[in-house]
């Protein structure tokens, strides 16, 4: 099983500032890394796939980077609607697909 | 964009089988280029992938749940289903169905989720 570790668990940032979220895989997942945003009471929303490709509808202020074991999701200028929980997920190995434990992005 | 909707009992007794169905509207489950799957989230916790299926019958499942999971497709009803046997309280979760392009699993369409509680 590939273990995905996200840091920090909680990130407090002011609106308009930059947020950087990290995700590390226990072994290489190449560029097969996915990011989701989840708001309370809602299903996750696909943000990024292939580590750095924005999904349809993802604003340009979201960017993803990394390959192998270390990945980053950056939100360049936080908007009020961006405060949520973010999950990374590896899609390199079906046995099994695994998620990180999530990073809660909260308003400072 | 298709709509996905989960349905099934909200309460299941321990040791019984949890059965859920995902109905797809506004798109065909027979689409060659998509996989369909189930993900769950225990209350207040993170996400866990359960299994995925292609309409052709190809399946992928979580080896930690494999002995208890059955995923299947009903093309005549444009639905796919999940059965999870021998449930315990640890299986209490919101269950989501989702659709991803074939290839690396990255679902862009999700159902709203349905809470299943395992309790006597």
CSV table of C-alpha atoms in Angstrom, one decimal:
chain,number,residue,atom,x,y,z
A,1,UNK,CA,0.0,0.0,0.0
A,2,UNK,CA,1.3,3.5,-0.9
A,3,UNK,CA,0.9,5.8,2.1
A,4,UNK,CA,0.1,9.4,1.4
A,5,UNK,CA,1.0,11.9,4.0
A,6,UNK,CA,-0.2,15.5,3.9
A,7,UNK,CA,1.2,18.5,5.8
A,8,UNK,CA,0.3,20.5,7.7
A,9,UNK,CA,-2.9,19.0,9.1
A,10,UNK,CA,-4.3,22.5,9.5
A,11,UNK,CA,-3.1,25.7,7.7
A,12,UNK,CA,-4.3,29.1,8.8
A,13,UNK,CA,-4.0,31.8,6.1
A,14,UNK,CA,-5.5,35.2,5.6
A,15,UNK,CA,-7.6,36.0,2.5
A,16,UNK,CA,-5.5,37.3,-0.3
A,17,UNK,CA,-2.4,35.5,0.9
A,18,UNK,CA,-0.7,32.4,-0.6
A,19,UNK,CA,-1.3,28.9,0.7
A,20,UNK,CA,1.1,26.0,0.1
A,21,UNK,CA,-0.1,22.4,0.9
A,22,UNK,CA,2.2,19.4,0.8
A,23,UNK,CA,1.6,15.8,0.0
A,24,UNK,CA,4.3,13.0,0.2
A,25,UNK,CA,4.0,9.4,-1.1
A,26,UNK,CA,5.7,6.5,0.6
A,27,UNK,CA,7.0,5.4,-2.8
A,28,UNK,CA,7.1,7.0,-6.2
A,29,UNK,CA,3.7,7.6,-7.9
A,30,UNK,CA,5.3,9.3,-10.9
A,31,UNK,CA,2.9,12.2,-11.8
A,32,UNK,CA,-0.2,10.2,-10.9
A,33,UNK,CA,-1.3,12.6,-8.1
A,34,UNK,CA,-4.7,14.1,-7.7
A,35,UNK,CA,-6.0,16.9,-5.5
A,36,UNK,CA,-9.5,17.4,-4.3
A,37,UNK,CA,-11.3,20.1,-2.4
A,38,UNK,CA,-14.1,19.2,0.1
A,39,UNK,CA,-16.4,21.6,1.8
A,40,UNK,CA,-18.5,20.6,4.8
A,41,UNK,CA,-21.4,18.4,3.9
A,42,UNK,CA,-20.4,18.2,0.2
A,43,UNK,CA,-18.8,15.6,-2.0
A,44,UNK,CA,-15.1,16.1,-2.9
A,45,UNK,CA,-14.5,18.2,-6.0
A,46,UNK,CA,-11.7,17.3,-8.4
A,47,UNK,CA,-9.1,20.2,-8.6
A,48,UNK,CA,-6.0,18.8,-10.2
A,49,UNK,CA,-4.9,15.6,-11.8
A,50,UNK,CA,-1.6,14.4,-13.3
A,51,UNK,CA,0.0,16.4,-10.4
A,52,UNK,CA,-0.3,19.7,-12.3
A,53,UNK,CA,-3.3,19.7,-14.7
A,54,UNK,CA,-6.2,21.8,-13.6
A,55,UNK,CA,-9.6,20.1,-13.9
A,56,UNK,CA,-12.4,21.8,-15.8
A,57,UNK,CA,-13.6,24.8,-13.7
A,58,UNK,CA,-10.5,25.0,-11.4
A,59,UNK,CA,-9.5,28.6,-11.1
A,60,UNK,CA,-6.0,29.6,-12.4
A,61,UNK,CA,-5.0,30.6,-8.8
A,62,UNK,CA,-4.7,26.9,-8.1
A,63,UNK,CA,-1.4,25.2,-9.2
A,64,UNK,CA,0.1,21.8,-8.6
A,65,UNK,CA,3.6,20.6,-8.9
A,66,UNK,CA,5.9,17.7,-8.1
A,67,UNK,CA,6.6,14.2,-9.3
A,68,UNK,CA,7.8,11.0,-7.7
A,69,UNK,CA,7.1,11.3,-4.0
A,70,UNK,CA,6.8,15.0,-3.2
A,71,UNK,CA,3.9,17.2,-4.4
A,72,UNK,CA,2.6,20.7,-3.7
A,73,UNK,CA,-0.7,22.4,-4.2
A,74,UNK,CA,-0.4,26.2,-4.2
A,75,UNK,CA,-3.3,28.7,-4.0
A,76,UNK,CA,-1.8,32.0,-5.1
A,77,UNK,CA,-4.3,34.4,-3.5
A,78,UNK,CA,-6.9,32.9,-1.2
A,79,UNK,CA,-10.5,33.7,-1.8
A,80,UNK,CA,-13.2,33.1,0.8
A,81,UNK,CA,-14.5,30.1,-1.1
A,82,UNK,CA,-11.1,28.4,-0.9
A,83,UNK,CA,-11.3,27.6,2.8
A,84,UNK,CA,-12.0,23.9,2.9
A,85,UNK,CA,-10.3,20.5,3.4
A,86,UNK,CA,-7.9,19.4,0.7
A,87,UNK,CA,-7.0,15.8,-0.1
A,88,UNK,CA,-4.3,14.3,-2.2
A,89,UNK,CA,-4.7,10.9,-3.8
A,90,UNK,CA,-2.3,8.7,-5.7
A,91,UNK,CA,-3.7,7.1,-8.9
A,92,UNK,CA,-0.5,5.2,-9.8
A,93,UNK,CA,-1.4,2.0,-8.2
A,94,UNK,CA,-4.8,0.4,-8.0
A,95,UNK,CA,-3.9,-1.8,-5.1
A,96,UNK,CA,-5.2,0.2,-3.5
A,97,UNK,CA,-5.9,3.8,-4.5
A,98,UNK,CA,-5.0,5.8,-1.4
A,99,UNK,CA,-5.7,9.3,-0.1
A,100,UNK,CA,-3.9,11.5,2.3
A,101,UNK,CA,-5.5,12.4,5.6
A,102,UNK,CA,-6.3,15.9,4.4
A,103,UNK,CA,-5.2,19.5,5.2
A,104,UNK,CA,-7.8,21.8,6.6
A,105,UNK,CA,-7.3,25.3,5.2
A,106,UNK,CA,-8.8,27.8,7.6
A,107,UNK,CA,-9.2,31.6,7.8
A,108,UNK,CA,-6.5,33.3,9.9
B,1,UNK,CA,-22.2,16.3,-17.4
B,2,UNK,CA,-24.0,13.3,-16.0
B,3,UNK,CA,-25.6,13.3,-12.6
B,4,UNK,CA,-24.9,10.5,-10.1
B,5,UNK,CA,-27.2,9.6,-7.3
B,6,UNK,CA,-26.6,7.0,-4.6
B,7,UNK,CA,-29.5,5.0,-3.1
B,8,UNK,CA,-30.0,2.3,-0.5
B,9,UNK,CA,-30.8,1.7,3.2
B,10,UNK,CA,-29.5,4.2,5.6
B,11,UNK,CA,-29.3,1.6,8.4
B,12,UNK,CA,-27.8,-1.8,8.2
B,13,UNK,CA,-27.4,-4.3,11.1
B,14,UNK,CA,-24.0,-5.7,12.0
B,15,UNK,CA,-23.0,-8.9,10.1
B,16,UNK,CA,-25.5,-8.1,7.3
B,17,UNK,CA,-24.7,-7.0,3.8
B,18,UNK,CA,-24.7,-3.3,2.8
B,19,UNK,CA,-26.2,-2.8,-0.7
B,20,UNK,CA,-26.0,0.5,-2.6
B,21,UNK,CA,-26.9,1.6,-6.1
B,22,UNK,CA,-25.7,4.5,-8.1
B,23,UNK,CA,-28.0,5.7,-10.8
B,24,UNK,CA,-26.5,7.7,-13.7
B,25,UNK,CA,-28.6,10.2,-15.5
B,26,UNK,CA,-27.7,12.4,-18.4
B,27,UNK,CA,-25.0,10.0,-19.7
B,28,UNK,CA,-24.5,6.4,-20.5
B,29,UNK,CA,-22.8,4.0,-18.2
B,30,UNK,CA,-21.7,2.1,-21.4
B,31,UNK,CA,-19.3,4.9,-22.2
B,32,UNK,CA,-16.0,3.3,-23.2
B,33,UNK,CA,-13.9,6.0,-21.7
B,34,UNK,CA,-15.0,6.0,-18.1
B,35,UNK,CA,-14.7,3.9,-15.0
B,36,UNK,CA,-17.2,4.1,-12.2
B,37,UNK,CA,-16.5,3.6,-8.5
B,38,UNK,CA,-17.3,3.9,-4.8
B,39,UNK,CA,-15.5,5.9,-2.2
B,40,UNK,CA,-16.5,6.2,1.5
B,41,UNK,CA,-15.8,8.6,4.3
B,42,UNK,CA,-16.5,7.8,8.0
B,43,UNK,CA,-18.0,10.7,9.9
B,44,UNK,CA,-15.3,13.3,10.6
B,45,UNK,CA,-12.6,11.3,8.8
B,46,UNK,CA,-10.8,11.0,5.5
B,47,UNK,CA,-11.6,9.3,2.2
B,48,UNK,CA,-11.2,5.6,1.4
B,49,UNK,CA,-11.5,4.1,-2.1
B,50,UNK,CA,-13.5,0.9,-2.2
B,51,UNK,CA,-13.7,-0.3,-5.8
B,52,UNK,CA,-14.1,0.7,-9.4
B,53,UNK,CA,-15.7,-0.9,-12.5
B,54,UNK,CA,-15.8,-0.5,-16.2
B,55,UNK,CA,-19.1,-1.3,-18.0
B,56,UNK,CA,-17.2,-4.1,-19.8
B,57,UNK,CA,-16.9,-5.9,-16.5
B,58,UNK,CA,-13.3,-5.0,-15.6
B,59,UNK,CA,-13.0,-4.3,-11.9
B,60,UNK,CA,-10.5,-3.0,-9.4
B,61,UNK,CA,-11.0,-3.3,-5.7
B,62,UNK,CA,-9.3,-2.4,-2.4
B,63,UNK,CA,-7.4,-5.4,-1.3
B,64,UNK,CA,-8.2,-4.5,2.3
B,65,UNK,CA,-11.9,-4.9,1.6
B,66,UNK,CA,-11.7,-7.4,-1.3
B,67,UNK,CA,-13.1,-10.4,0.5
B,68,UNK,CA,-16.2,-8.4,1.4
B,69,UNK,CA,-16.8,-6.3,-1.7
B,70,UNK,CA,-18.8,-6.9,-4.9
B,71,UNK,CA,-19.1,-4.1,-7.5
B,72,UNK,CA,-21.2,-4.6,-10.6
B,73,UNK,CA,-22.8,-2.7,-13.5
B,74,UNK,CA,-26.4,-3.0,-14.8
B,75,UNK,CA,-26.3,-1.4,-18.2
B,76,UNK,CA,-30.1,-1.9,-18.8
B,77,UNK,CA,-30.8,0.4,-15.8
B,78,UNK,CA,-27.8,2.7,-16.3
B,79,UNK,CA,-26.7,1.8,-12.7
B,80,UNK,CA,-23.8,0.3,-10.9
B,81,UNK,CA,-23.9,-1.2,-7.5
B,82,UNK,CA,-21.9,-2.0,-4.4
B,83,UNK,CA,-22.3,-4.9,-2.0
B,84,UNK,CA,-20.3,-5.0,1.2
B,85,UNK,CA,-20.8,-8.1,3.3
B,86,UNK,CA,-20.3,-8.8,7.0
B,87,UNK,CA,-20.5,-5.1,8.0
B,88,UNK,CA,-19.4,-3.8,11.4
B,89,UNK,CA,-19.7,-0.4,13.0
B,90,UNK,CA,-16.4,0.5,11.3
B,91,UNK,CA,-18.3,0.5,8.0
B,92,UNK,CA,-20.4,3.4,9.1
B,93,UNK,CA,-19.7,6.1,6.6
B,94,UNK,CA,-20.9,8.4,3.8
B,95,UNK,CA,-20.7,6.4,0.6
B,96,UNK,CA,-20.1,8.2,-2.6
B,97,UNK,CA,-20.3,7.0,-6.2
B,98,UNK,CA,-18.2,8.7,-8.8
B,99,UNK,CA,-17.0,8.7,-12.4
B,100,UNK,CA,-13.5,9.0,-13.7
B,101,UNK,CA,-11.9,8.9,-17.2
B,102,UNK,CA,-10.4,5.5,-17.9
B,103,UNK,CA,-6.8,5.4,-16.8
B,104,UNK,CA,-5.5,6.9,-13.6
B,105,UNK,CA,-8.4,7.2,-11.1
B,106,UNK,CA,-9.4,10.9,-10.8
B,107,UNK,CA,-13.2,11.2,-10.6
B,108,UNK,CA,-14.6,14.5,-11.8
B,109,UNK,CA,-18.2,13.7,-11.1
B,110,UNK,CA,-19.5,12.6,-7.8
B,111,UNK,CA,-22.9,11.8,-6.3
B,112,UNK,CA,-23.9,13.8,-3.2
B,113,UNK,CA,-23.2,10.8,-1.0
B,114,UNK,CA,-25.4,8.7,1.3
B,115,UNK,CA,-24.9,8.0,5.0
B,116,UNK,CA,-25.0,4.4,5.9
B,117,UNK,CA,-25.0,3.6,9.6
B,118,UNK,CA,-24.2,0.1,10.9
B,119,UNK,CA,-26.1,-0.5,14.1
B,120,UNK,CA,-28.4,-3.0,15.7
